[in-house]
Amino acid sequence: MNLARTSDLWWKNAVVYCLDVETYADGNGDGVGDFLGLTQRLDHLAGLGVTCLWLMPFYPTPNRDDGYDLTDHYAIDESLGTFGDFTEFVRTAADRGMRVISDLVVNHTSDQHPWFQEARQDPDSPLRDFYVWRDEVPEDGPHGVVFPGEQESAWTYDEVAGQYYHHRFYHHQPDLNVANEAVRDEIRKVIGFWLAQGLSGFRVDAVPFFLETDGIDETMELAPHDYLRDLCAFMTRRSGGAIMLGEVNLEPEQQREFFGDEDGDELQMLFNFIGMQTMYLSLARGDAGPLADGLRSLPDIPDEGQWATFVRNHDELTLDKLTDAEREEVFAAFGPDPDMQVYDRGLRRRLPPMLDGDERRIRLVYSLLFALPGTPTIFYGEEIGMGENLAVEGRRSVRTSMQWQPGPTGGFTSADRDQVRRPPPEGDFDPDHVNVRDQQADPDSLLNWFERMIRHRRDLPILGWGEWEVVDTGHTAVLGVRHVLDDETVLTLHNLAATPSHVDVDPDVEDWQVARDLLGDQHVEADGSRLVVDLAGHGYRWLRIESS
Ligand code: NOJ
């Protein structure tokens, strides 16, 4: 395969790692994570094999939505350090071979943002039109609330302005008016600014909502997708190789539109929400069927596009694309207590406690993360099997501080535990049981297994680049995916059931001689044209089908 092209399209084969600076490592001992602490931990990430860091919002914020409510797009929240600390961090990450992307939050701002403050006070200010105002709540405008139970409406009356403003998310997050050219200019400036600081692109927050123009009075000059195309073109003009990884949790066919035309002229990457949700249903049932159907339902995407595969992200583990009955099955299996559920659609748990710490199943899931077609995207702490802290409110239960070593604060800070905003859990998943330091010393730990799996994944560009298809394994519990690139074929097999399975697959390679075990030494010699393999309960195999 063409190496120059492979590295140009780096995101096709990246290993992405998402973290929040606030909860990762505290370098100055005040109980809050910061860029200083993060920079000191970069060797952990480089050692793991991560190639791209995705930073959750680190901009100035009143922190009512964990930084997704920002008051300045061009600065660093002072609790996280100085701009100098940020620049040192980006430089050091590059030195360790890691790119950095950050959350681009341009659907809305905080209501404390100076733009909104001026907009609400002065109807004649040019900033008034930065937001979406109405005298009455429009019947035809958008009404859906994203956070049922925490948000009553998508329109809130502002006494100062004497009008209603639109907000898809919390009432303290007024939506920006993208129909206003001045807003679009500002968004371009934000993108240009962070690229100039050395970032390699963005995780774009809430893309469909950001592009939504319903409820906006003026007619937008550009169709939303033309606008997105323009924005991506602008980004790559400013910085070749920069990407946008979009949060687009829609049905597969609608997702396809966000990749753009057949050359991929809109978002480079989208999260594979369908794969994630169907995987949990498969796990709950011990049946590969839902995941196989989920993968088959994905649209063909442009060569330059890519799915970001993930097991969980920083939000609720949303199951909104499953039917009510399917979602109930997953709830019953992995989060039966109402306190584990949120917004009637998701779970506020991490994987290891959901699986009662069962290492075999945990490794099966992460083998899927690395083997499924796409780019694996890790949420911090997954590499050591961190659990959630249900005592921390709402979605934040999974955003607790990183567990570096034993002790009440897990080595996250030198401050006392009561100074830590989101302390680690107590019990089986506390830092005494789950931490980086102990796992580094144990060759059989999840951490060391993760590192090996990432090495295998990076050795196999075919998993990011190849054509792939779900194959019949002769067994409903076993997911088989065949990847083909040039004359190479790799078959990955994952047994979702607790019982062993006897798999019988057609590898579709003429005169194949051996199926080489890429994770061990259980090679399978050809005996006829079919490939016959025994898989242990929750077992998995990655096999390269070789002919003479
Ligand atoms: C999506 C983010 O992932 C979520 O955490 C946030 O609350 C909303 N967008 C609003 O920005």
Coordinates of C-alpha atoms and ligand atoms in Angstrom, one line a residue:
M1 CA 0.0 0.0 0.0
N2 CA 1.1 3.6 -0.7
L3 CA 2.8 4.8 2.5
A4 CA 2.7 8.5 1.6
R5 CA -1.0 8.3 1.2
T6 CA -1.3 6.3 4.5
S7 CA 0.4 9.0 6.5
D8 CA -1.4 11.8 4.7
L9 CA -4.7 10.3 5.8
W10 CA -3.4 9.8 9.3
W11 CA -6.9 9.6 10.8
K12 CA -7.7 6.4 8.9
N13 CA -5.4 4.6 11.3
A14 CA -5.0 6.7 14.3
V15 CA -5.5 5.6 18.0
V16 CA -7.5 8.5 19.5
Y17 CA -7.7 9.1 23.2
C18 CA -10.2 11.5 24.8
L19 CA -9.5 13.2 28.1
D20 CA -10.6 16.2 30.1
V21 CA -7.6 18.2 31.3
E22 CA -9.6 19.0 34.5
T23 CA -9.7 15.4 35.6
Y24 CA -6.5 13.9 34.2
A25 CA -3.6 15.0 36.3
D26 CA -3.1 17.9 38.7
G27 CA 0.3 19.5 38.4
N28 CA 0.0 22.3 40.9
G29 CA -1.7 20.6 43.8
D30 CA -4.9 22.6 43.9
G31 CA -7.2 19.6 43.3
V32 CA -7.9 20.5 39.7
G33 CA -6.2 18.9 36.7
D34 CA -4.2 21.1 34.5
F35 CA -1.9 21.3 31.4
L36 CA 1.2 21.0 33.6
G37 CA -0.1 17.7 35.0
L38 CA -1.2 16.4 31.7
T39 CA 2.2 17.2 30.1
Q40 CA 3.9 15.2 32.8
R41 CA 1.7 12.2 31.9
L42 CA 2.3 12.3 28.1
D43 CA 4.7 9.4 28.3
H44 CA 1.9 7.2 29.7
L45 CA -0.1 8.0 26.5
A46 CA 2.8 7.7 24.1
G47 CA 3.8 4.4 25.8
L48 CA 0.3 3.1 25.3
G49 CA 0.5 3.8 21.6
V50 CA -1.9 6.7 21.3
T51 CA -1.4 8.8 18.2
C52 CA -4.0 11.5 18.7
L53 CA -5.3 13.2 21.8
W54 CA -8.8 14.6 21.8
L55 CA -9.2 17.3 24.5
M56 CA -12.6 18.0 25.9
P57 CA -13.3 21.8 26.2
F58 CA -10.5 23.6 28.1
Y59 CA -11.8 27.2 27.4
P60 CA -12.9 29.7 30.0
T61 CA -16.2 28.5 31.4
P62 CA -18.6 28.8 34.3
N63 CA -18.5 25.0 34.2
R64 CA -22.2 24.3 34.3
D65 CA -21.8 21.8 31.5
D66 CA -18.2 20.7 32.0
G67 CA -16.8 23.4 29.7
Y68 CA -19.3 22.9 26.9
D69 CA -20.6 26.2 28.1
L70 CA -17.9 28.5 27.2
T71 CA -17.3 32.3 27.6
D72 CA -14.3 32.7 25.3
H73 CA -13.3 30.7 22.3
Y74 CA -9.8 32.1 22.2
A75 CA -8.4 31.3 25.6
I76 CA -7.7 28.7 28.3
D77 CA -9.7 28.4 31.5
E78 CA -7.4 29.8 34.1
S79 CA -7.9 26.8 36.5
L80 CA -6.2 24.6 33.9
G81 CA -3.1 26.7 33.4
T82 CA -1.7 29.4 31.2
F83 CA -1.5 29.7 27.5
G84 CA 2.2 29.0 27.9
D85 CA 1.4 25.7 29.6
F86 CA -0.9 24.8 26.8
T87 CA 1.7 25.5 24.2
E88 CA 4.3 23.4 26.1
F89 CA 1.8 20.6 26.2
V90 CA 1.1 20.7 22.4
R91 CA 4.8 20.8 21.7
T92 CA 5.6 17.9 24.0
A93 CA 2.8 15.8 22.6
A94 CA 4.2 16.4 19.1
D95 CA 7.6 15.5 20.3
R96 CA 6.1 12.1 21.5
G97 CA 4.5 11.6 18.1
M98 CA 0.9 12.6 19.2
R99 CA -1.4 15.0 17.4
V100 CA -3.9 17.0 19.4
I101 CA -7.5 17.8 18.4
S102 CA -9.9 19.7 20.6
D103 CA -13.7 20.1 21.0
L104 CA -15.1 22.8 18.7
V105 CA -18.2 24.0 20.5
V106 CA -20.0 26.4 18.1
N107 CA -23.6 25.4 18.4
H108 CA -23.9 27.6 21.5
T109 CA -22.1 29.6 24.1
S110 CA -22.5 30.1 27.8
D111 CA -25.1 32.7 28.7
Q112 CA -22.2 34.3 30.6
H113 CA -20.3 34.8 27.3
P114 CA -19.8 38.6 26.7
W115 CA -21.5 38.2 23.3
F116 CA -24.7 37.0 25.0
Q117 CA -24.4 39.5 27.7
E118 CA -24.3 42.4 25.2
A119 CA -26.8 40.8 22.9
R120 CA -29.5 40.5 25.6
Q121 CA -28.9 44.1 26.8
D122 CA -28.8 45.9 23.5
P123 CA -31.3 45.1 20.8
D124 CA -29.3 47.4 18.4
S125 CA -26.0 45.7 19.0
P126 CA -24.6 43.7 16.1
L127 CA -24.2 40.9 18.7
R128 CA -28.0 40.7 19.2
D129 CA -28.2 38.7 16.0
F130 CA -25.5 36.3 17.1
Y131 CA -28.3 34.4 18.9
V132 CA -31.8 33.3 17.9
W133 CA -34.6 35.4 19.4
R134 CA -38.3 35.3 19.1
D135 CA -41.1 37.4 20.7
E136 CA -43.2 34.2 21.1
V137 CA -42.2 30.6 21.2
P138 CA -42.6 29.6 17.6
E139 CA -44.9 26.8 16.7
D140 CA -42.8 25.7 13.8
G141 CA -39.4 26.1 15.5
P142 CA -37.4 23.3 17.1
H143 CA -38.9 22.1 20.3
G144 CA -37.0 18.9 21.2
V145 CA -35.0 19.0 24.4
V146 CA -31.8 17.1 24.6
F147 CA -31.7 16.6 28.4
P148 CA -35.2 15.5 29.5
G149 CA -35.6 15.9 33.2
E150 CA -32.9 18.6 33.3
Q151 CA -34.2 20.9 30.6
E152 CA -37.8 22.0 30.2
S153 CA -37.9 23.7 26.9
A154 CA -35.7 24.7 23.9
W155 CA -36.9 28.3 24.4
T156 CA -36.3 30.5 27.4
Y157 CA -37.6 34.0 28.1
D158 CA -34.9 36.4 28.9
E159 CA -36.2 39.3 31.1
V160 CA -33.4 41.6 30.1
A161 CA -33.9 41.1 26.4
G162 CA -37.7 40.9 26.6
Q163 CA -37.6 38.0 24.2
Y164 CA -37.3 34.2 24.0
Y165 CA -33.9 32.7 23.0
H166 CA -33.4 29.3 21.5
H167 CA -31.2 26.7 23.1
R168 CA -31.0 23.1 22.0
F169 CA -29.2 22.2 25.2
Y170 CA -29.4 23.7 28.7
H171 CA -31.1 27.1 29.2
H172 CA -27.7 28.5 30.0
Q173 CA -26.4 27.6 26.6
P174 CA -28.0 29.9 24.0
D175 CA -27.7 28.7 20.5
L176 CA -25.6 30.7 18.0
N177 CA -27.3 32.0 14.9
V178 CA -25.4 30.4 12.0
A179 CA -27.6 32.2 9.5
N180 CA -25.7 35.3 10.5
E181 CA -22.7 35.7 8.3
A182 CA -20.8 37.5 11.2
V183 CA -21.3 34.3 13.3
R184 CA -19.9 32.2 10.5
D185 CA -16.9 34.5 10.1
E186 CA -16.3 34.2 13.8
I187 CA -16.4 30.4 13.7
R188 CA -13.9 30.4 10.9
K189 CA -11.6 32.6 13.0
V190 CA -11.9 30.2 15.9
I191 CA -10.9 27.3 13.7
G192 CA -8.0 29.3 12.2
F193 CA -6.9 30.3 15.7
W194 CA -6.6 26.8 17.1
L195 CA -4.9 25.5 14.0
A196 CA -2.3 28.2 14.3
Q197 CA -1.7 26.9 17.9
G198 CA -0.7 23.6 16.5
L199 CA -3.9 21.6 16.7
S200 CA -4.6 18.9 14.0
G201 CA -8.4 19.4 14.0
F202 CA -11.5 19.2 16.0
R203 CA -14.1 17.0 17.5
V204 CA -17.1 19.0 16.4
D205 CA -19.8 19.2 19.1
A206 CA -23.5 18.5 18.2
V207 CA -23.1 18.9 14.4
P208 CA -26.7 18.5 13.3
F209 CA -27.8 21.0 15.9
F210 CA -25.1 23.4 15.0
L211 CA -26.2 23.3 11.3
E212 CA -29.9 23.5 12.2
T213 CA -31.6 26.6 10.9
D214 CA -35.2 25.9 11.8
G215 CA -36.5 28.5 14.0
I216 CA -34.1 31.1 12.7
D217 CA -36.0 34.0 11.1
E218 CA -33.8 34.8 8.2
T219 CA -33.4 32.5 5.4
M220 CA -29.9 31.2 5.4
E221 CA -27.9 32.0 2.3
L222 CA -26.2 28.6 2.3
A223 CA -27.7 25.2 2.6
P224 CA -26.4 23.6 5.9
H225 CA -24.3 21.0 4.1
D226 CA -22.8 23.6 1.8
Y227 CA -21.9 25.6 4.8
L228 CA -20.2 22.5 6.4
R229 CA -18.4 21.9 3.1
D230 CA -17.1 25.5 3.1
L231 CA -16.0 25.2 6.7
C232 CA -14.0 22.0 6.1
A233 CA -12.5 23.5 2.9
F234 CA -11.4 26.5 4.9
M235 CA -9.9 24.3 7.6
T236 CA -7.8 22.2 5.1
R237 CA -6.7 25.4 3.3
R238 CA -5.4 26.7 6.6
S239 CA -3.9 23.4 7.7
G240 CA -3.5 20.5 5.3
G241 CA -4.3 17.2 7.1
A242 CA -6.5 18.8 9.7
I243 CA -9.7 16.9 10.4
M244 CA -13.2 17.3 11.8
L245 CA -14.5 14.4 13.8
G246 CA -18.2 14.9 14.1
E247 CA -20.7 14.1 16.8
V248 CA -23.6 13.0 14.5
N249 CA -25.8 10.6 16.3
L250 CA -28.3 10.0 13.5
E251 CA -29.6 7.0 11.5
P252 CA -27.0 5.6 9.2
E253 CA -28.3 7.1 6.0
Q254 CA -28.5 10.5 7.5
Q255 CA -25.0 10.1 8.9
R256 CA -23.7 9.5 5.4
E257 CA -24.6 13.0 4.3
F258 CA -22.2 14.4 6.8
F259 CA -19.2 12.8 5.0
G260 CA -20.1 14.9 1.9
D261 CA -19.7 13.7 -1.7
E262 CA -17.9 10.6 -2.9
D263 CA -14.6 12.4 -2.4
G264 CA -15.5 13.2 1.2
D265 CA -15.7 16.9 1.2
E266 CA -17.4 17.4 4.5
L267 CA -16.5 15.7 7.9
Q268 CA -13.5 13.3 7.7
M269 CA -14.7 11.2 10.6
L270 CA -18.0 10.4 12.4
F271 CA -18.5 8.4 15.6
N272 CA -19.9 5.0 15.0
F273 CA -22.9 5.4 17.3
I274 CA -24.8 2.5 15.7
G275 CA -21.9 0.1 16.1
M276 CA -21.6 1.1 19.8
Q277 CA -25.3 0.7 20.6
T278 CA -25.8 -2.6 18.8
M279 CA -22.6 -3.9 20.4
Y280 CA -24.2 -3.5 23.9
L281 CA -27.3 -5.3 22.7
S282 CA -25.2 -8.1 21.4
L283 CA -23.3 -8.3 24.7
A284 CA -26.6 -8.4 26.7
R285 CA -27.9 -11.2 24.5
G286 CA -24.7 -13.1 24.0
D287 CA -25.6 -13.0 20.3
A288 CA -23.6 -11.3 17.6
G289 CA -26.7 -10.7 15.5
P290 CA -27.5 -7.1 16.6
L291 CA -23.9 -5.9 16.1
A292 CA -23.7 -7.7 12.7
D293 CA -26.9 -6.0 11.6
G294 CA -25.7 -2.7 12.9
L295 CA -22.4 -3.0 11.0
R296 CA -24.3 -4.1 7.8
S297 CA -26.6 -1.0 8.1
L298 CA -23.7 1.4 7.9
P299 CA -23.5 3.3 4.6
D300 CA -20.6 3.1 2.3
I301 CA -18.4 6.1 3.0
P302 CA -15.8 8.0 1.0
D303 CA -12.2 6.5 0.8
E304 CA -11.0 9.4 2.9
G305 CA -13.7 9.2 5.5
Q306 CA -13.5 7.0 8.6
W307 CA -15.7 5.8 11.5
A308 CA -14.5 6.4 15.0
T309 CA -15.2 3.2 16.9
F310 CA -15.8 3.6 20.6
V311 CA -17.0 1.7 23.6
R312 CA -18.2 4.7 25.6
N313 CA -17.6 8.4 25.4
H314 CA -17.8 11.1 28.1
D315 CA -21.6 11.4 27.9
E316 CA -24.3 9.0 28.9
L317 CA -23.9 5.7 27.2
T318 CA -26.7 6.5 24.8
L319 CA -29.0 3.7 23.6
D320 CA -31.3 6.0 21.7
K321 CA -31.1 4.1 18.4
L322 CA -32.3 0.8 19.9
T323 CA -36.1 0.1 20.2
D324 CA -37.6 0.6 23.6
A325 CA -37.7 -3.1 24.2
E326 CA -34.0 -3.5 23.2
R327 CA -33.0 -0.7 25.4
E328 CA -34.8 -2.3 28.3
E329 CA -32.8 -5.5 27.7
V330 CA -29.6 -3.6 27.9
F331 CA -30.7 -1.7 31.0
A332 CA -31.8 -5.0 32.7
A333 CA -28.4 -6.6 31.9
F334 CA -26.1 -3.7 32.6
G335 CA -27.8 -1.0 34.6
P336 CA -31.0 -2.2 36.3
D337 CA -31.0 0.4 39.0
P338 CA -32.8 3.6 37.9
D339 CA -29.9 5.5 39.5
M340 CA -27.6 4.0 36.8
Q341 CA -29.9 5.3 34.0
V342 CA -30.2 8.8 32.7
Y343 CA -32.5 10.8 30.2
D344 CA -34.6 7.6 29.6
R345 CA -32.0 6.6 27.0
G346 CA -28.6 5.9 28.5
L347 CA -26.4 4.6 31.2
R348 CA -24.1 6.5 33.4
R349 CA -21.8 3.6 34.0
R350 CA -18.4 2.5 32.7
L351 CA -17.9 -0.9 31.1
P352 CA -16.0 -2.9 33.8
P353 CA -18.6 -2.6 36.5
M354 CA -21.4 -3.2 34.0
L355 CA -19.6 -6.6 33.3
D356 CA -19.0 -7.2 37.1
G357 CA -15.3 -6.9 36.4
D358 CA -15.3 -10.0 34.2
E359 CA -11.9 -9.7 32.5
R360 CA -12.7 -12.1 29.7
R361 CA -15.7 -10.1 28.6
I362 CA -13.9 -6.8 29.1
R363 CA -11.1 -7.9 26.8
L364 CA -13.6 -9.2 24.3
V365 CA -15.2 -5.8 24.1
Y366 CA -11.8 -4.0 23.7
S367 CA -10.7 -6.5 21.1
L368 CA -13.8 -5.4 19.2
L369 CA -12.9 -1.8 19.7
F370 CA -9.5 -2.4 18.0
A371 CA -10.7 -4.9 15.4
L372 CA -13.9 -3.3 14.1
P373 CA -13.5 -1.3 10.9
G374 CA -12.6 2.2 11.8
T375 CA -10.3 4.2 14.1
P376 CA -10.4 3.1 17.8
T377 CA -11.3 6.0 20.2
I378 CA -10.5 5.4 23.8
F379 CA -12.0 7.3 26.8
Y380 CA -9.4 8.0 29.5
G381 CA -9.2 5.3 32.1
E382 CA -10.5 2.6 29.9
E383 CA -7.0 1.3 29.5
I384 CA -6.9 0.3 33.2
G385 CA -10.6 -0.6 33.6
M386 CA -11.8 2.3 35.6
G387 CA -15.3 2.2 37.0
E388 CA -17.8 5.0 37.5
N389 CA -18.6 6.8 40.7
L390 CA -22.4 6.9 40.9
A391 CA -22.2 9.3 43.9
V392 CA -21.1 12.0 41.4
E393 CA -24.2 13.6 39.8
G394 CA -25.5 12.8 36.3
R395 CA -23.3 12.1 33.4
R396 CA -20.3 13.2 35.4
S397 CA -20.2 9.8 37.2
V398 CA -17.9 8.6 34.4
R399 CA -15.8 11.7 34.4
T400 CA -14.0 11.1 37.7
S401 CA -10.3 11.8 38.2
M402 CA -7.8 9.5 36.5
Q403 CA -6.4 6.8 38.8
W404 CA -2.6 6.8 38.7
Q405 CA -1.7 5.0 41.9
P406 CA -3.3 3.6 45.1
G407 CA -4.7 6.1 47.7
P408 CA -7.8 8.2 48.2
T409 CA -7.1 10.5 45.3
G410 CA -5.5 7.9 43.1
G411 CA -2.4 10.0 42.7
F412 CA -4.4 12.5 40.6
T413 CA -3.4 15.3 43.0
S414 CA -1.4 16.0 46.1
A415 CA -4.5 17.9 47.5
D416 CA -6.9 16.2 49.9
R417 CA -9.7 14.1 48.5
D418 CA -12.3 16.6 49.6
Q419 CA -10.7 19.2 47.3
V420 CA -11.2 16.9 44.2
R421 CA -14.3 17.9 42.4
R422 CA -15.0 14.4 41.0
P423 CA -13.3 11.9 43.2
P424 CA -12.7 8.3 42.2
P425 CA -15.2 5.6 43.3
E426 CA -15.0 3.7 46.5
G427 CA -15.1 -0.1 46.6
D428 CA -13.9 -2.7 44.0
F429 CA -13.0 0.0 41.4
D430 CA -11.2 2.4 43.8
P431 CA -7.6 3.5 43.1
D432 CA -6.3 0.8 45.5
H433 CA -7.8 -1.9 43.1
V434 CA -7.5 -0.1 39.8
N435 CA -4.5 2.2 39.0
V436 CA -1.8 2.7 36.4
R437 CA 1.2 2.1 38.7
D438 CA 0.2 -1.4 39.8
Q439 CA -0.9 -2.4 36.3
Q440 CA 2.4 -1.2 34.8
A441 CA 4.2 -3.7 37.0
D442 CA 1.9 -6.6 36.1
P443 CA 2.5 -8.2 32.7
D444 CA -1.0 -9.7 32.7
S445 CA -2.8 -6.4 33.6
L446 CA -5.4 -4.8 31.4
L447 CA -3.0 -1.9 30.8
N448 CA -0.3 -4.1 29.4
W449 CA -2.8 -6.0 27.3
F450 CA -4.2 -2.7 26.0
E451 CA -0.7 -1.7 25.0
R452 CA -0.1 -5.0 23.1
M453 CA -3.5 -4.7 21.4
I454 CA -2.7 -1.2 20.3
R455 CA 0.6 -2.4 18.9
H456 CA -1.3 -5.1 17.0
R457 CA -3.8 -2.6 15.7
R458 CA -1.2 -0.2 14.5
D459 CA 0.6 -3.1 12.8
L460 CA -2.6 -3.8 10.8
P461 CA -3.5 -0.7 8.7
I462 CA -5.8 -3.1 6.8
L463 CA -8.3 -2.7 9.7
G464 CA -8.5 1.0 9.0
W465 CA -8.1 1.0 5.2
G466 CA -9.5 -2.3 4.0
E467 CA -12.8 -3.1 2.4
W468 CA -14.7 -5.1 4.9
E469 CA -17.8 -7.2 5.2
V470 CA -19.6 -9.2 7.9
V471 CA -19.3 -12.9 7.1
D472 CA -21.4 -15.9 8.1
T473 CA -19.6 -17.8 10.8
G474 CA -22.2 -20.6 11.0
H475 CA -22.8 -19.5 14.6
T476 CA -25.1 -16.7 15.7
A477 CA -22.9 -15.9 18.8
V478 CA -19.8 -15.2 16.7
L479 CA -19.2 -12.0 14.8
G480 CA -16.9 -12.5 11.8
V481 CA -15.5 -9.6 9.8
R482 CA -13.4 -10.0 6.8
H483 CA -11.1 -7.2 5.8
V484 CA -9.4 -7.1 2.4
L485 CA -6.7 -4.7 1.2
D486 CA -4.8 -5.4 -2.0
D487 CA -3.8 -9.1 -1.7
E488 CA -4.1 -9.2 2.1
T489 CA -7.1 -10.7 4.0
V490 CA -7.6 -10.5 7.7
L491 CA -10.5 -12.2 9.4
T492 CA -11.5 -11.2 12.9
L493 CA -13.8 -13.5 15.0
H494 CA -15.5 -12.5 18.3
N495 CA -17.6 -14.9 20.4
L496 CA -20.2 -12.9 22.2
A497 CA -21.5 -15.9 24.1
A498 CA -20.1 -17.4 27.4
T499 CA -20.1 -20.8 25.8
P500 CA -17.5 -22.1 23.4
S501 CA -18.3 -21.9 19.7
H502 CA -17.2 -24.0 16.7
V503 CA -16.8 -21.6 13.8
D504 CA -16.9 -22.6 10.2
V505 CA -16.2 -19.8 7.7
D506 CA -15.4 -19.4 4.1
P507 CA -12.3 -17.1 4.1
D508 CA -12.7 -16.5 0.4
V509 CA -9.0 -16.7 -0.4
E510 CA -8.1 -19.1 -3.2
D511 CA -5.7 -21.9 -2.2
W512 CA -5.2 -20.5 1.3
Q513 CA -2.6 -22.5 3.3
V514 CA -2.7 -21.0 6.8
A515 CA -4.7 -18.7 9.0
R516 CA -2.0 -17.0 10.9
D517 CA -2.9 -16.1 14.5
L518 CA -2.0 -12.4 14.8
L519 CA -2.4 -12.3 18.6
G520 CA -0.8 -15.6 19.5
D521 CA 0.5 -18.8 18.1
Q522 CA -2.7 -20.7 17.4
H523 CA -2.3 -20.8 13.6
V524 CA -4.7 -22.9 11.7
E525 CA -3.6 -25.0 8.8
A526 CA -5.9 -25.3 5.8
D527 CA -7.8 -28.6 5.5
G528 CA -10.1 -27.9 2.5
S529 CA -11.5 -24.5 1.6
R530 CA -13.3 -23.7 4.8
L531 CA -11.7 -22.4 7.9
V532 CA -12.7 -24.2 11.0
V533 CA -11.9 -22.7 14.4
D534 CA -12.9 -23.3 18.0
L535 CA -13.4 -20.2 20.0
A536 CA -13.6 -20.2 23.8
G537 CA -16.5 -18.5 25.5
H538 CA -16.0 -14.8 24.9
G539 CA -13.0 -15.7 22.9
Y540 CA -11.6 -13.7 20.0
R541 CA -9.1 -14.3 17.1
W542 CA -7.5 -12.1 14.6
L543 CA -6.3 -14.3 11.6
R544 CA -4.4 -13.4 8.5
I545 CA -5.4 -15.8 5.7
E546 CA -2.2 -16.6 3.8
S547 CA -1.8 -18.5 0.6
S548 CA 1.4 -20.1 -0.5
Ligands
NOJ1 C1 -22.4 17.2 23.4 C2 -21.4 16.9 24.4 O1 -20.8 15.7 24.2 C3 -22.1 17.0 25.7 O2 -21.3 16.6 26.8 C4 -22.6 18.4 25.9 O3 -23.4 18.5 27.1 C5 -23.5 18.8 24.7 N1 -23.0 18.5 23.5 C6 -23.7 20.3 24.8 O4 -22.5 21.0 24.4

